[in-house]
Short mmCIF file of C-alpha atoms in Angstrom, two decimals:
data_model
loop_
_atom_site.label_atom_id
_atom_site.label_comp_id
_atom_site.label_asym_id
_atom_site.label_seq_id
_atom_site.Cartn_x
_atom_site.Cartn_y
_atom_site.Cartn_z
CA ARG A 1 50.51 -65.15 11.86
CA ALA A 2 51.36 -68.84 11.62
CA THR A 3 54.72 -67.93 10.08
CA GLN A 4 55.48 -65.42 12.83
CA TYR A 5 54.81 -67.88 15.65
CA THR A 6 56.67 -70.66 13.84
CA CYS A 7 59.73 -68.41 13.72
CA MET A 8 59.31 -67.66 17.43
CA LEU A 9 59.14 -71.36 18.32
CA LEU A 10 62.05 -72.38 16.10
CA SER A 11 64.32 -69.57 17.30
CA TYR A 12 63.59 -70.56 20.92
CA LEU A 13 64.41 -74.21 20.20
CA ILE A 14 67.75 -73.56 18.47
CA GLU A 15 69.05 -70.35 20.10
CA ARG A 16 71.06 -72.27 22.72
CA LYS A 17 72.92 -74.31 20.12
CA ALA A 18 76.34 -72.81 19.43
CA ASP A 19 76.33 -73.53 15.71
CA LYS A 20 72.80 -72.15 15.18
CA GLU A 21 73.22 -68.60 16.46
CA LYS A 22 73.05 -66.96 13.01
CA LEU A 23 69.97 -68.96 12.05
CA ALA A 24 68.28 -68.06 15.34
CA MET A 25 69.02 -64.39 14.71
CA LYS A 26 67.56 -64.58 11.19
CA LEU A 27 64.43 -66.26 12.53
CA LYS A 28 64.01 -63.52 15.15
CA GLN A 29 64.41 -60.85 12.46
CA LEU A 30 61.81 -62.59 10.29
CA GLU A 31 59.48 -62.83 13.28
CA SER A 32 59.88 -59.08 13.91
CA SER A 33 59.22 -58.29 10.26
CA MET A 34 56.11 -60.46 10.21
CA SER A 35 54.86 -58.76 13.38
CA SER A 36 55.27 -55.29 11.83
CA GLY A 37 53.60 -56.45 8.64
CA ARG A 38 50.64 -57.84 10.54
CA LYS A 39 50.20 -54.52 12.34
CA MET A 40 49.91 -52.77 8.99
CA PHE A 41 47.45 -55.34 7.66
CA ARG A 42 45.27 -54.86 10.77
CA LEU A 43 44.76 -51.13 10.29
CA GLY A 44 41.23 -51.68 8.98
CA ASN A 45 40.24 -54.23 11.59
CA MET A 46 39.04 -51.57 14.03
CA VAL A 47 36.12 -50.80 11.70
CA HIS A 48 35.37 -54.51 11.38
CA ALA A 49 35.35 -54.89 15.18
CA LEU A 50 32.96 -51.95 15.60
CA VAL A 51 30.62 -53.35 12.95
CA ALA A 52 30.73 -56.72 14.71
CA ALA A 53 29.95 -55.03 18.05
CA ARG A 54 26.93 -53.32 16.53
CA ARG A 55 25.73 -56.67 15.17
CA THR A 56 26.15 -58.51 18.46
CA THR A 57 24.07 -55.92 20.34
CA GLN A 58 21.08 -57.38 18.50
CA LEU A 59 21.55 -60.94 19.79
CA PRO A 60 18.45 -62.20 21.65
CA ASP A 61 20.31 -63.95 24.50
CA VAL A 62 21.63 -61.49 27.08
CA VAL A 63 24.82 -63.36 28.05
CA PRO A 64 26.24 -63.84 24.52
CA ARG A 65 25.10 -60.31 23.69
CA PHE A 66 27.06 -58.81 26.59
CA CYS A 67 30.15 -61.01 26.19
CA LEU A 68 30.52 -60.64 22.42
CA THR A 69 29.74 -56.92 22.38
CA ALA A 70 32.27 -56.26 25.15
CA SER A 71 34.79 -58.47 23.34
CA ASN A 72 34.38 -56.63 20.04
CA LEU A 73 34.57 -53.17 21.64
CA THR A 74 37.75 -53.96 23.57
CA ARG A 75 39.14 -55.60 20.45
CA ALA A 76 38.52 -52.34 18.59
CA LEU A 77 40.47 -50.49 21.31
CA TYR A 78 43.24 -53.07 20.93
CA PHE A 79 43.46 -52.30 17.21
CA VAL A 80 43.69 -48.56 17.99
CA CYS A 81 46.65 -49.21 20.29
CA ASP A 82 48.13 -51.56 17.71
CA ALA A 83 47.90 -48.85 15.04
CA VAL A 84 49.73 -46.39 17.31
CA LEU A 85 52.47 -48.96 17.86
CA TRP A 86 52.74 -49.44 14.10
CA LEU A 87 53.16 -45.68 13.61
CA LYS A 88 55.99 -45.83 16.17
CA SER A 89 57.66 -48.80 14.45
CA VAL A 90 57.74 -47.11 11.02
CA GLY A 91 58.97 -43.80 12.46
CA LEU A 92 55.86 -41.70 11.79
CA GLN A 93 55.33 -41.07 15.52
CA PRO A 94 58.75 -41.42 17.17
CA ASP A 95 57.61 -39.82 20.46
CA VAL A 96 55.08 -42.55 21.24
CA ASP A 97 55.61 -44.24 24.63
CA LYS A 98 55.90 -47.80 23.31
CA PRO A 99 55.79 -49.69 26.66
CA LYS A 100 52.67 -47.79 27.77
CA TRP A 101 50.78 -48.34 24.51
CA ARG A 102 51.88 -51.96 24.36
CA ASN A 103 50.59 -52.48 27.89
CA TRP A 104 47.22 -50.92 26.98
CA ALA A 105 46.99 -53.04 23.83
CA THR A 106 47.76 -56.22 25.78
CA LYS A 107 45.15 -55.42 28.43
CA CYS A 108 42.48 -54.79 25.79
CA TYR A 109 43.35 -58.02 24.01
CA TYR A 110 43.36 -59.91 27.31
CA PHE A 111 39.92 -58.63 28.29
CA SER A 112 38.56 -59.44 24.82
CA LEU A 113 39.78 -63.04 25.16
CA LEU A 114 38.24 -63.33 28.64
CA MET A 115 34.89 -62.25 27.24
CA ASN A 116 35.19 -64.81 24.44
CA LEU A 117 35.99 -67.52 26.97
CA ALA A 118 33.02 -66.44 29.12
CA ARG A 119 30.80 -66.86 26.09
CA ASP A 120 32.32 -70.30 25.40
CA TRP A 121 31.70 -71.37 29.00
CA TYR A 122 28.11 -70.14 28.78
CA GLU A 123 27.57 -72.29 25.68
CA ILE A 124 29.17 -75.29 27.38
CA SER A 125 27.12 -74.82 30.57
CA TRP A 126 23.91 -74.58 28.58
CA ARG A 127 24.68 -77.77 26.68
CA LEU A 128 25.74 -79.58 29.88
CA GLU A 129 22.45 -78.67 31.51
CA GLN A 130 20.58 -79.77 28.41
CA ALA A 131 22.38 -83.14 28.40
CA VAL A 132 21.58 -83.74 32.08
CA GLN A 133 17.92 -82.92 31.48
CA GLU A 134 17.83 -85.43 28.63
CA GLU A 135 19.08 -88.11 31.01
CA LYS A 136 16.36 -87.36 33.53
CA THR A 137 13.43 -87.15 31.11
CA LYS A 138 13.94 -90.02 28.63
CA GLU A 139 12.98 -93.60 29.39
CA LYS A 140 15.95 -95.97 29.59
CA SER A 141 14.30 -98.56 27.35
CA PHE A 142 13.90 -96.04 24.53
CA TRP A 143 17.32 -94.44 24.65
CA ASP A 144 19.39 -94.84 21.56
CA LYS A 145 23.12 -95.56 21.54
CA HIS A 146 24.02 -91.84 21.72
CA ASN A 147 21.99 -91.31 24.87
CA GLN A 148 23.32 -94.52 26.38
CA ASP A 149 26.76 -92.95 26.23
CA LEU A 150 25.43 -89.99 28.18
CA ASN A 151 23.76 -92.35 30.63
CA CYS A 152 27.17 -93.78 31.52
CA VAL A 153 28.30 -90.34 32.58
CA LYS A 154 27.11 -89.17 35.98
CA CYS A 155 27.76 -85.59 37.01
CA ASP A 156 28.46 -86.59 40.62
CA GLY A 157 32.20 -85.98 40.55
CA LEU A 158 35.08 -84.45 38.66
CA HIS A 159 35.62 -87.58 36.57
CA GLY A 160 31.98 -87.71 35.50
CA PHE A 161 31.96 -84.00 34.76
CA LEU A 162 35.04 -84.28 32.55
CA LEU A 163 33.56 -87.22 30.66
CA LEU A 164 30.34 -85.34 30.03
CA LEU A 165 32.31 -82.25 28.98
CA PHE A 166 34.26 -84.42 26.53
CA GLN A 167 30.99 -85.72 25.07
CA ILE A 168 29.64 -82.19 24.65
CA LEU A 169 32.77 -80.85 22.93
CA LYS A 170 32.99 -83.95 20.73
CA ARG A 171 29.44 -83.37 19.51
CA HIS A 172 30.05 -79.64 18.85
CA PRO A 173 33.36 -79.13 16.96
CA PRO A 174 32.86 -75.34 16.41
CA LEU A 175 32.60 -74.83 20.17
CA LEU A 176 35.68 -76.99 20.78
CA LEU A 177 37.76 -75.13 18.17
CA ASP A 178 36.71 -71.72 19.49
CA LEU A 179 37.62 -72.77 23.04
CA VAL A 180 41.02 -74.10 21.95
CA LYS A 181 41.78 -70.95 19.95
CA ASN A 182 40.88 -68.59 22.80
CA LEU A 183 42.85 -70.60 25.37
CA CYS A 184 45.91 -70.68 23.10
CA ASP A 185 45.69 -66.94 22.42
CA LEU A 186 45.60 -66.32 26.17
CA SER A 187 49.22 -67.43 26.64
CA GLY A 188 50.67 -64.24 25.10
CA PRO A 189 48.88 -61.61 27.22
CA LEU A 190 49.26 -63.71 30.39
CA ASP A 191 53.02 -63.68 29.88
CA THR A 192 53.26 -60.00 28.84
CA LEU A 193 51.19 -58.80 31.78
CA GLY A 194 53.16 -60.97 34.21
CA ILE A 195 50.10 -62.94 35.32
CA TYR A 196 51.58 -66.28 34.29
CA LYS A 197 55.11 -66.21 32.91
CA THR A 198 56.03 -68.81 30.30
CA ASN A 199 58.62 -68.60 27.51
CA PRO A 200 58.73 -67.87 23.75
CA GLY A 201 58.57 -71.61 23.04
CA VAL A 202 55.18 -72.02 24.73
CA ILE A 203 53.84 -68.78 23.23
CA GLY A 204 55.08 -69.79 19.79
CA PHE A 205 53.50 -73.25 20.00
CA CYS A 206 50.17 -71.85 21.23
CA GLY A 207 50.28 -69.19 18.50
CA ILE A 208 50.84 -71.81 15.80
CA LEU A 209 47.98 -73.96 17.12
CA SER A 210 45.66 -70.95 17.32
CA SER A 211 46.61 -69.88 13.79
CA LEU A 212 45.97 -73.36 12.41
CA VAL A 213 42.52 -73.36 14.02
CA GLY A 214 41.86 -69.96 12.45
CA ILE A 215 42.95 -71.24 9.03
CA LEU A 216 40.73 -74.31 9.45
CA THR A 217 37.65 -72.22 10.29
CA LEU A 218 38.33 -69.99 7.26
CA ALA A 219 38.67 -73.00 4.97
CA SER A 220 35.58 -74.68 6.48
CA PRO A 221 33.14 -71.96 7.63
CA HIS A 222 30.79 -74.54 9.16
CA LEU A 223 33.44 -75.13 11.85
CA LYS A 224 33.31 -71.50 12.99
CA LEU A 225 31.21 -70.88 16.08
CA LYS A 226 28.18 -68.85 15.07
CA GLN A 227 27.32 -65.68 16.94
#
């Protein structure tokens, strides 16, 4: 995935240079090949998404339970559409309406990301409320250095809210990484669906950043946001 989006970004950066046309074409071909390969590798992910949906239905908190279950179910539908597109790309189902299935796949992926972001915002809101309550209930003379930092942040304006949000995300790296990954992944479907048009350079950069976050959470599981 990181290789695919790196090729997308590099081809966008050099395609306008007259002496780099062949290299840009090779990068686009490599990007296309990596995309087809990833579709094949994802054939089993539908089962994984359904298993994850079954697991998240047992979460005690209603908001994460709804958001994550909906995300996993729509992600499973996305993988179904993705598998159909793969069959079209390898010639096993030449009659498949590619634009229609691609549109369905993008919508499912988009909705899945929105549910993930809703869950992230719920976690952030809960921690913001908790931080404000700590300010109100602890005596100033007994606050330690950490709570003194929070005391400097008043939620009476946008600036104060952003400072407090920064403190929360700084104290919870898994939440920050999950938020960054979901926001970066959102650039692709927003562009494909015409909601917010960008360019391959932006999508490629966001894809690389998202992939690096994914690699980091695989290498260090403690940085992955727990369900």
